[in-house]
Amino acid sequence: MLSVDVFTSDYKPIAATTPGWDLRQRATWPASTATLVHGRREAALVDSLITTAEAENLTEWIRAKDKVLTTVYVTHGHADHFLGLSVVLDAFPDAVAMALPEVVPYAQEQLSAHYLAYWESLFPGQLPARTVAPRPLAGDVITVEGHEVRPVRVGQSDTHPSSVVHVPDLDAVVGGDVAYNGIHMWLAQTDHDARLRWLTALDTVAALAPRRLVAGHQDPSASDADADGIIAASRRYLTDFDAAVAAGSDAADVIGAMTAAHGERGNPYTLFASASAQYPLPADGEDAAR
Ligand SMILES: [Zn+2]
C-alpha cells in the first residue's frame, strides 16, 4: 500500500523585479509543495523546492519517515521545483533525480549563468551552491515497492513542457504547476493560445479522475482532498484571466478584475507579474526570465 505525504514550504519574501510593484507591500514567492510517495520502506519524491533552508527542512522531514529514497521526479523545468535537488541528493546519495526527457533541457537551461543570476537576484544568498539537473527518465513508469507511479505528459502549464504524477493505487495526482490551490497562478509566460493549451492540460488531469490533487503551489491552509474543486477553480482562474486581458487595456485593469474574482488567493505578486507581462513595456520592462 502506498501513501502520499505533502511537505509545504510557506510564502517566501523575494526581491520584487517587476517594475511598478508597490514597494510598501512585501513581494513573496508562492508557497510550494514537495510530495513523498512511499510504501513501507521505499519512497519517491516529487519536486524538491528551491532555497537551501527549505530543502534542508524537506530533507529532515523525509529522514524522519525512515524510508529509502530511490527517486526524485521533477515535474517541469522551473528552478523553484528543483534547485533544492543537490541538498536532497547530498542527504540521500542513492536517490536518482529524473524528469521527462523533453523537460531535461529546460531544467539545464535554468542552471545557466543567466538564469541562476536571475534566481539569485530573487533569493540572494539563499540558494544551494551546487546545482544538479534531473536525468532523462527511461520509460514511462516509476515504481515504488512494485507499485506504479506514472508521470503523465500534460503539455502546457505555467511553462511547457510540463507533467503531473499519477498514483493510480490512491487515485491521487501530484500536479506540478498544472493546478494551483489557493494561490494566484503564474501566467506571466502565457498568451491566449498558451492559456487554451493549459485548459487542455487540466482536461488531461480531470480524465485521470483523481480524488486527491496536490498542487505544486498550494496555500498552507488549503486542502488537497477535493480534486474536482481544485481543477474547476484553476479552470475558472485561467478563463477569467484570459477574459480580463481581452477586456482590459492595462495591467491595472486585469489586477482589478482578478482581485475582485479571486482576491482570496495567496501571493498577489504573482498576479501583478502575470498581468504586467501581458502589456510589456518597451526596452527594459520585460521580465522574461521565468
Ligand atoms: Zn512553480
Tab-separated table of C-alpha atoms and ligand atoms in Angstrom:
chain	number	residue	atom	x	y	z
A	1	MET	CA	0.000	0.000	0.000
A	2	LEU	CA	1.305	3.424	-0.940
A	3	SER	CA	0.849	6.697	0.893
A	4	VAL	CA	1.243	10.283	-0.234
A	5	ASP	CA	2.559	12.893	2.198
A	6	VAL	CA	2.947	16.550	1.333
A	7	PHE	CA	5.606	18.951	2.580
A	8	THR	CA	4.561	22.584	2.156
A	9	SER	CA	7.040	25.433	2.267
A	10	ASP	CA	5.413	28.755	3.150
A	11	TYR	CA	5.438	32.029	1.179
A	12	LYS	CA	8.973	33.453	0.982
A	13	PRO	CA	9.970	37.114	0.728
A	14	ILE	CA	11.670	37.927	-2.594
A	15	ALA	CA	13.169	40.977	-4.206
A	16	ALA	CA	10.449	42.492	-6.462
A	17	THR	CA	11.869	42.552	-10.002
A	18	THR	CA	8.783	43.549	-11.981
A	19	PRO	CA	8.715	47.352	-12.388
A	20	GLY	CA	5.773	49.166	-10.821
A	21	TRP	CA	5.244	46.953	-7.769
A	22	ASP	CA	4.177	48.967	-4.722
A	23	LEU	CA	7.251	48.519	-2.540
A	24	ARG	CA	5.261	49.135	0.623
A	25	GLN	CA	3.992	45.596	0.128
A	26	ARG	CA	6.342	42.687	0.579
A	27	ALA	CA	6.767	40.700	-2.640
A	28	THR	CA	6.684	36.967	-1.974
A	29	TRP	CA	7.214	33.684	-3.759
A	30	PRO	CA	4.223	31.341	-3.671
A	31	ALA	CA	4.043	28.592	-1.079
A	32	SER	CA	5.321	25.403	-2.714
A	33	THR	CA	4.999	21.677	-2.169
A	34	ALA	CA	7.221	18.629	-2.399
A	35	THR	CA	5.404	15.310	-2.228
A	36	LEU	CA	6.578	11.962	-0.940
A	37	VAL	CA	5.017	8.846	-2.435
A	38	HIS	CA	6.020	5.984	-0.212
A	39	GLY	CA	5.444	2.391	0.740
A	40	ARG	CA	6.601	0.620	3.861
A	41	ARG	CA	10.299	1.060	3.066
A	42	GLU	CA	10.761	2.874	-0.252
A	43	ALA	CA	9.901	6.392	-1.278
A	44	ALA	CA	9.917	8.670	-4.314
A	45	LEU	CA	9.853	12.442	-4.033
A	46	VAL	CA	8.070	14.728	-6.499
A	47	ASP	CA	9.816	18.114	-6.826
A	48	SER	CA	12.349	19.495	-4.376
A	49	LEU	CA	11.786	23.239	-3.739
A	50	ILE	CA	14.371	25.972	-4.279
A	51	THR	CA	16.182	27.503	-1.289
A	52	THR	CA	18.836	25.750	0.788
A	53	ALA	CA	16.878	26.228	4.013
A	54	GLU	CA	13.627	24.788	2.723
A	55	ALA	CA	15.395	21.877	1.013
A	56	GLU	CA	17.125	21.137	4.334
A	57	ASN	CA	13.782	21.219	6.115
A	58	LEU	CA	12.379	18.929	3.439
A	59	THR	CA	15.320	16.558	3.918
A	60	GLU	CA	14.742	16.425	7.685
A	61	TRP	CA	11.083	15.688	7.077
A	62	ILE	CA	11.932	12.810	4.727
A	63	ARG	CA	14.553	11.448	7.139
A	64	ALA	CA	12.009	11.366	9.954
A	65	LYS	CA	9.904	8.989	7.862
A	66	ASP	CA	12.757	6.492	7.768
A	67	LYS	CA	12.366	5.406	4.128
A	68	VAL	CA	14.853	4.622	1.399
A	69	LEU	CA	14.518	7.460	-1.096
A	70	THR	CA	15.056	5.965	-4.549
A	71	THR	CA	13.838	8.688	-6.899
A	72	VAL	CA	13.277	12.402	-7.114
A	73	TYR	CA	10.982	13.233	-10.006
A	74	VAL	CA	10.900	16.807	-11.349
A	75	THR	CA	7.554	17.773	-12.910
A	76	HIS	CA	8.756	20.654	-15.086
A	77	GLY	CA	11.805	22.767	-15.777
A	78	HIS	CA	11.224	25.689	-13.424
A	79	ALA	CA	14.011	26.119	-10.887
A	80	ASP	CA	11.629	26.677	-7.981
A	81	HIS	CA	10.820	22.964	-8.278
A	82	PHE	CA	14.322	21.540	-8.377
A	83	LEU	CA	17.148	23.861	-7.269
A	84	GLY	CA	16.883	22.169	-3.875
A	85	LEU	CA	17.848	18.891	-5.535
A	86	SER	CA	21.522	18.998	-4.560
A	87	VAL	CA	20.582	19.315	-0.879
A	88	VAL	CA	18.244	16.330	-1.122
A	89	LEU	CA	20.745	14.222	-3.067
A	90	ASP	CA	23.542	15.059	-0.612
A	91	ALA	CA	21.326	13.641	2.125
A	92	PHE	CA	20.178	10.655	0.049
A	93	PRO	CA	23.080	9.881	-2.304
A	94	ASP	CA	21.498	6.702	-3.651
A	95	ALA	CA	18.463	8.543	-4.987
A	96	VAL	CA	18.303	9.347	-8.698
A	97	ALA	CA	16.792	12.606	-9.952
A	98	MET	CA	14.728	12.276	-13.111
A	99	ALA	CA	12.406	14.193	-15.386
A	100	LEU	CA	10.789	13.540	-18.739
A	101	PRO	CA	13.459	13.633	-21.474
A	102	GLU	CA	11.864	16.724	-23.025
A	103	VAL	CA	11.891	18.550	-19.661
A	104	VAL	CA	15.600	17.980	-19.005
A	105	PRO	CA	16.940	20.637	-21.453
A	106	TYR	CA	14.684	23.259	-19.851
A	107	ALA	CA	15.929	22.290	-16.405
A	108	GLN	CA	19.514	22.502	-17.645
A	109	GLU	CA	18.819	25.937	-19.111
A	110	GLN	CA	17.698	27.143	-15.677
A	111	LEU	CA	21.164	26.242	-14.397
A	112	SER	CA	22.886	28.541	-16.911
A	113	ALA	CA	24.692	31.590	-15.523
A	114	HIS	CA	21.976	33.853	-16.911
A	115	TYR	CA	19.092	32.128	-15.156
A	116	LEU	CA	20.979	31.431	-11.949
A	117	ALA	CA	21.776	35.146	-11.715
A	118	TYR	CA	18.067	35.830	-12.052
A	119	TRP	CA	17.120	33.361	-9.295
A	120	GLU	CA	19.926	34.670	-7.103
A	121	SER	CA	18.528	38.197	-7.532
A	122	LEU	CA	15.216	36.972	-6.122
A	123	PHE	CA	16.733	34.890	-3.311
A	124	PRO	CA	20.111	36.493	-2.537
A	125	GLY	CA	22.418	34.176	-0.596
A	126	GLN	CA	19.673	31.581	-0.134
A	127	LEU	CA	20.298	29.137	-2.979
A	128	PRO	CA	22.351	25.927	-2.845
A	129	ALA	CA	25.919	26.404	-4.104
A	130	ARG	CA	25.808	23.156	-6.051
A	131	THR	CA	23.215	22.667	-8.763
A	132	VAL	CA	22.005	19.405	-10.270
A	133	ALA	CA	19.763	18.827	-13.273
A	134	PRO	CA	17.496	15.784	-13.407
A	135	ARG	CA	18.385	12.977	-15.816
A	136	PRO	CA	16.038	11.767	-18.540
A	137	LEU	CA	13.551	9.213	-17.245
A	138	ALA	CA	13.857	5.927	-19.126
A	139	GLY	CA	10.426	4.506	-19.895
A	140	ASP	CA	7.250	5.958	-18.505
A	141	VAL	CA	6.859	4.439	-15.073
A	142	ILE	CA	8.486	4.931	-11.692
A	143	THR	CA	7.984	2.086	-9.262
A	144	VAL	CA	7.756	2.409	-5.521
A	145	GLU	CA	7.883	-1.011	-3.881
A	146	GLY	CA	6.479	-2.553	-7.035
A	147	HIS	CA	3.588	-0.092	-7.295
A	148	GLU	CA	3.348	2.040	-10.417
A	149	VAL	CA	3.696	5.780	-10.164
A	150	ARG	CA	3.167	7.308	-13.571
A	151	PRO	CA	4.419	10.618	-14.933
A	152	VAL	CA	1.780	11.973	-17.315
A	153	ARG	CA	2.588	14.482	-20.040
A	154	VAL	CA	0.229	17.437	-19.983
A	155	GLY	CA	1.999	19.889	-22.289
A	156	GLN	CA	1.382	23.437	-21.108
A	157	SER	CA	1.122	24.568	-17.507
A	158	ASP	CA	2.904	27.701	-16.302
A	159	THR	CA	5.593	26.508	-18.697
A	160	HIS	CA	5.945	23.955	-21.457
A	161	PRO	CA	6.661	21.019	-21.378
A	162	SER	CA	5.053	20.011	-18.082
A	163	SER	CA	3.916	16.850	-16.394
A	164	VAL	CA	1.959	15.571	-13.428
A	165	VAL	CA	2.399	12.341	-11.478
A	166	HIS	CA	-0.461	9.878	-11.256
A	167	VAL	CA	-0.595	7.444	-8.347
A	168	PRO	CA	-3.293	5.010	-9.537
A	169	ASP	CA	-3.380	2.999	-6.272
A	170	LEU	CA	-4.514	6.093	-4.405
A	171	ASP	CA	-6.474	7.927	-7.114
A	172	ALA	CA	-4.064	10.761	-6.469
A	173	VAL	CA	-2.331	13.210	-8.771
A	174	VAL	CA	0.702	15.243	-7.831
A	175	GLY	CA	0.061	18.110	-10.131
A	176	GLY	CA	3.201	20.196	-10.563
A	177	ASP	CA	2.072	23.619	-11.744
A	178	VAL	CA	-0.921	22.465	-13.787
A	179	ALA	CA	-3.371	23.236	-10.999
A	180	TYR	CA	-2.858	25.837	-8.276
A	181	ASN	CA	-4.612	25.633	-4.940
A	182	GLY	CA	-5.480	28.885	-3.156
A	183	ILE	CA	-2.665	30.806	-4.853
A	184	HIS	CA	-2.608	33.114	-7.869
A	185	MET	CA	-1.475	31.239	-10.986
A	186	TRP	CA	1.773	32.149	-12.732
A	187	LEU	CA	0.576	33.397	-16.121
A	188	ALA	CA	3.479	35.688	-16.938
A	189	GLN	CA	4.766	33.287	-19.581
A	190	THR	CA	1.400	32.698	-21.240
A	191	ASP	CA	-0.550	34.291	-24.042
A	192	HIS	CA	-4.111	33.481	-25.114
A	193	ASP	CA	-3.064	30.328	-27.009
A	194	ALA	CA	-0.957	29.032	-24.136
A	195	ARG	CA	-3.887	29.550	-21.767
A	196	LEU	CA	-6.090	27.456	-24.062
A	197	ARG	CA	-3.440	24.713	-24.044
A	198	TRP	CA	-3.272	24.961	-20.258
A	199	LEU	CA	-7.045	24.323	-20.100
A	200	THR	CA	-6.432	21.184	-22.168
A	201	ALA	CA	-3.789	20.132	-19.628
A	202	LEU	CA	-6.433	20.436	-16.898
A	203	ASP	CA	-8.684	18.189	-19.016
A	204	THR	CA	-5.878	15.622	-19.054
A	205	VAL	CA	-5.694	15.747	-15.253
A	206	ALA	CA	-9.502	15.556	-14.931
A	207	ALA	CA	-9.521	12.474	-17.193
A	208	LEU	CA	-7.381	10.668	-14.610
A	209	ALA	CA	-10.343	11.164	-12.249
A	210	PRO	CA	-8.228	11.828	-9.167
A	211	ARG	CA	-9.828	12.176	-5.784
A	212	ARG	CA	-6.779	13.878	-4.335
A	213	LEU	CA	-4.786	16.544	-6.198
A	214	VAL	CA	-1.633	18.046	-4.747
A	215	ALA	CA	-0.792	21.364	-6.394
A	216	GLY	CA	2.835	22.437	-6.739
A	217	HIS	CA	1.760	25.789	-5.340
A	218	GLN	CA	-0.738	25.338	-2.572
A	219	ASP	CA	-1.701	27.681	0.237
A	220	PRO	CA	-0.556	26.160	3.557
A	221	SER	CA	-4.158	26.206	4.787
A	222	ALA	CA	-5.617	24.625	1.629
A	223	SER	CA	-6.804	21.019	1.410
A	224	ASP	CA	-5.795	18.738	-1.467
A	225	ALA	CA	-8.780	16.450	-0.913
A	226	ASP	CA	-11.196	17.998	-3.432
A	227	ALA	CA	-9.543	17.377	-6.794
A	228	ASP	CA	-12.623	18.343	-8.823
A	229	GLY	CA	-12.905	21.632	-6.963
A	230	ILE	CA	-9.230	22.440	-7.445
A	231	ILE	CA	-9.426	21.663	-11.172
A	232	ALA	CA	-12.612	23.725	-11.571
A	233	ALA	CA	-11.125	26.676	-9.691
A	234	SER	CA	-7.957	26.545	-11.801
A	235	ARG	CA	-10.050	26.472	-14.987
A	236	ARG	CA	-12.077	29.438	-13.776
A	237	TYR	CA	-8.922	31.374	-12.952
A	238	LEU	CA	-7.487	30.796	-16.440
A	239	THR	CA	-10.667	31.761	-18.263
A	240	ASP	CA	-11.254	34.798	-16.035
A	241	PHE	CA	-7.682	35.970	-16.562
A	242	ASP	CA	-7.965	35.485	-20.304
A	243	ALA	CA	-11.227	37.444	-20.390
A	244	ALA	CA	-9.745	40.194	-18.210
A	245	VAL	CA	-6.788	40.592	-20.584
A	246	ALA	CA	-9.121	40.705	-23.596
A	247	ALA	CA	-11.356	43.310	-21.936
A	248	GLY	CA	-8.687	45.394	-20.212
A	249	SER	CA	-6.265	47.951	-21.530
A	250	ASP	CA	-3.517	47.704	-18.943
A	251	ALA	CA	-2.197	45.577	-16.105
A	252	ALA	CA	-4.194	47.530	-13.526
A	253	ASP	CA	-7.449	46.549	-15.261
A	254	VAL	CA	-6.512	42.876	-15.115
A	255	ILE	CA	-5.371	43.094	-11.496
A	256	GLY	CA	-8.632	44.822	-10.564
A	257	ALA	CA	-10.823	42.242	-12.286
A	258	MET	CA	-8.860	39.274	-10.956
A	259	THR	CA	-8.671	40.622	-7.423
A	260	ALA	CA	-12.453	41.088	-7.434
A	261	ALA	CA	-12.997	37.500	-8.590
A	262	HIS	CA	-10.045	35.664	-6.996
A	263	GLY	CA	-8.721	38.025	-4.334
A	264	GLU	CA	-8.816	35.317	-1.658
A	265	ARG	CA	-5.852	33.595	-3.344
A	266	GLY	CA	-2.397	33.982	-1.894
A	267	ASN	CA	0.631	35.706	-3.411
A	268	PRO	CA	-0.666	38.891	-5.059
A	269	TYR	CA	2.809	39.494	-6.502
A	270	THR	CA	2.171	36.596	-8.882
A	271	LEU	CA	-0.955	38.325	-10.199
A	272	PHE	CA	0.965	41.569	-10.538
A	273	ALA	CA	3.746	39.897	-12.561
A	274	SER	CA	1.281	37.873	-14.661
A	275	ALA	CA	-0.818	40.944	-15.511
A	276	SER	CA	2.230	43.143	-16.176
A	277	ALA	CA	3.651	40.606	-18.636
A	278	GLN	CA	0.543	40.911	-20.816
A	279	TYR	CA	1.388	44.570	-21.509
A	280	PRO	CA	5.157	44.546	-21.958
A	281	LEU	CA	6.883	47.861	-21.526
A	282	PRO	CA	9.372	48.817	-24.220
A	283	ALA	CA	13.057	48.012	-23.642
A	284	ASP	CA	13.876	47.085	-20.049
A	285	GLY	CA	10.351	46.431	-18.828
A	286	GLU	CA	10.287	42.771	-19.709
A	287	ASP	CA	10.624	40.082	-17.148
A	288	ALA	CA	11.352	37.165	-19.403
A	289	ALA	CA	13.472	35.125	-17.088
A	290	ARG	CA	10.839	32.790	-15.664
B	1	ZN	ZN	6.314	26.701	-9.811
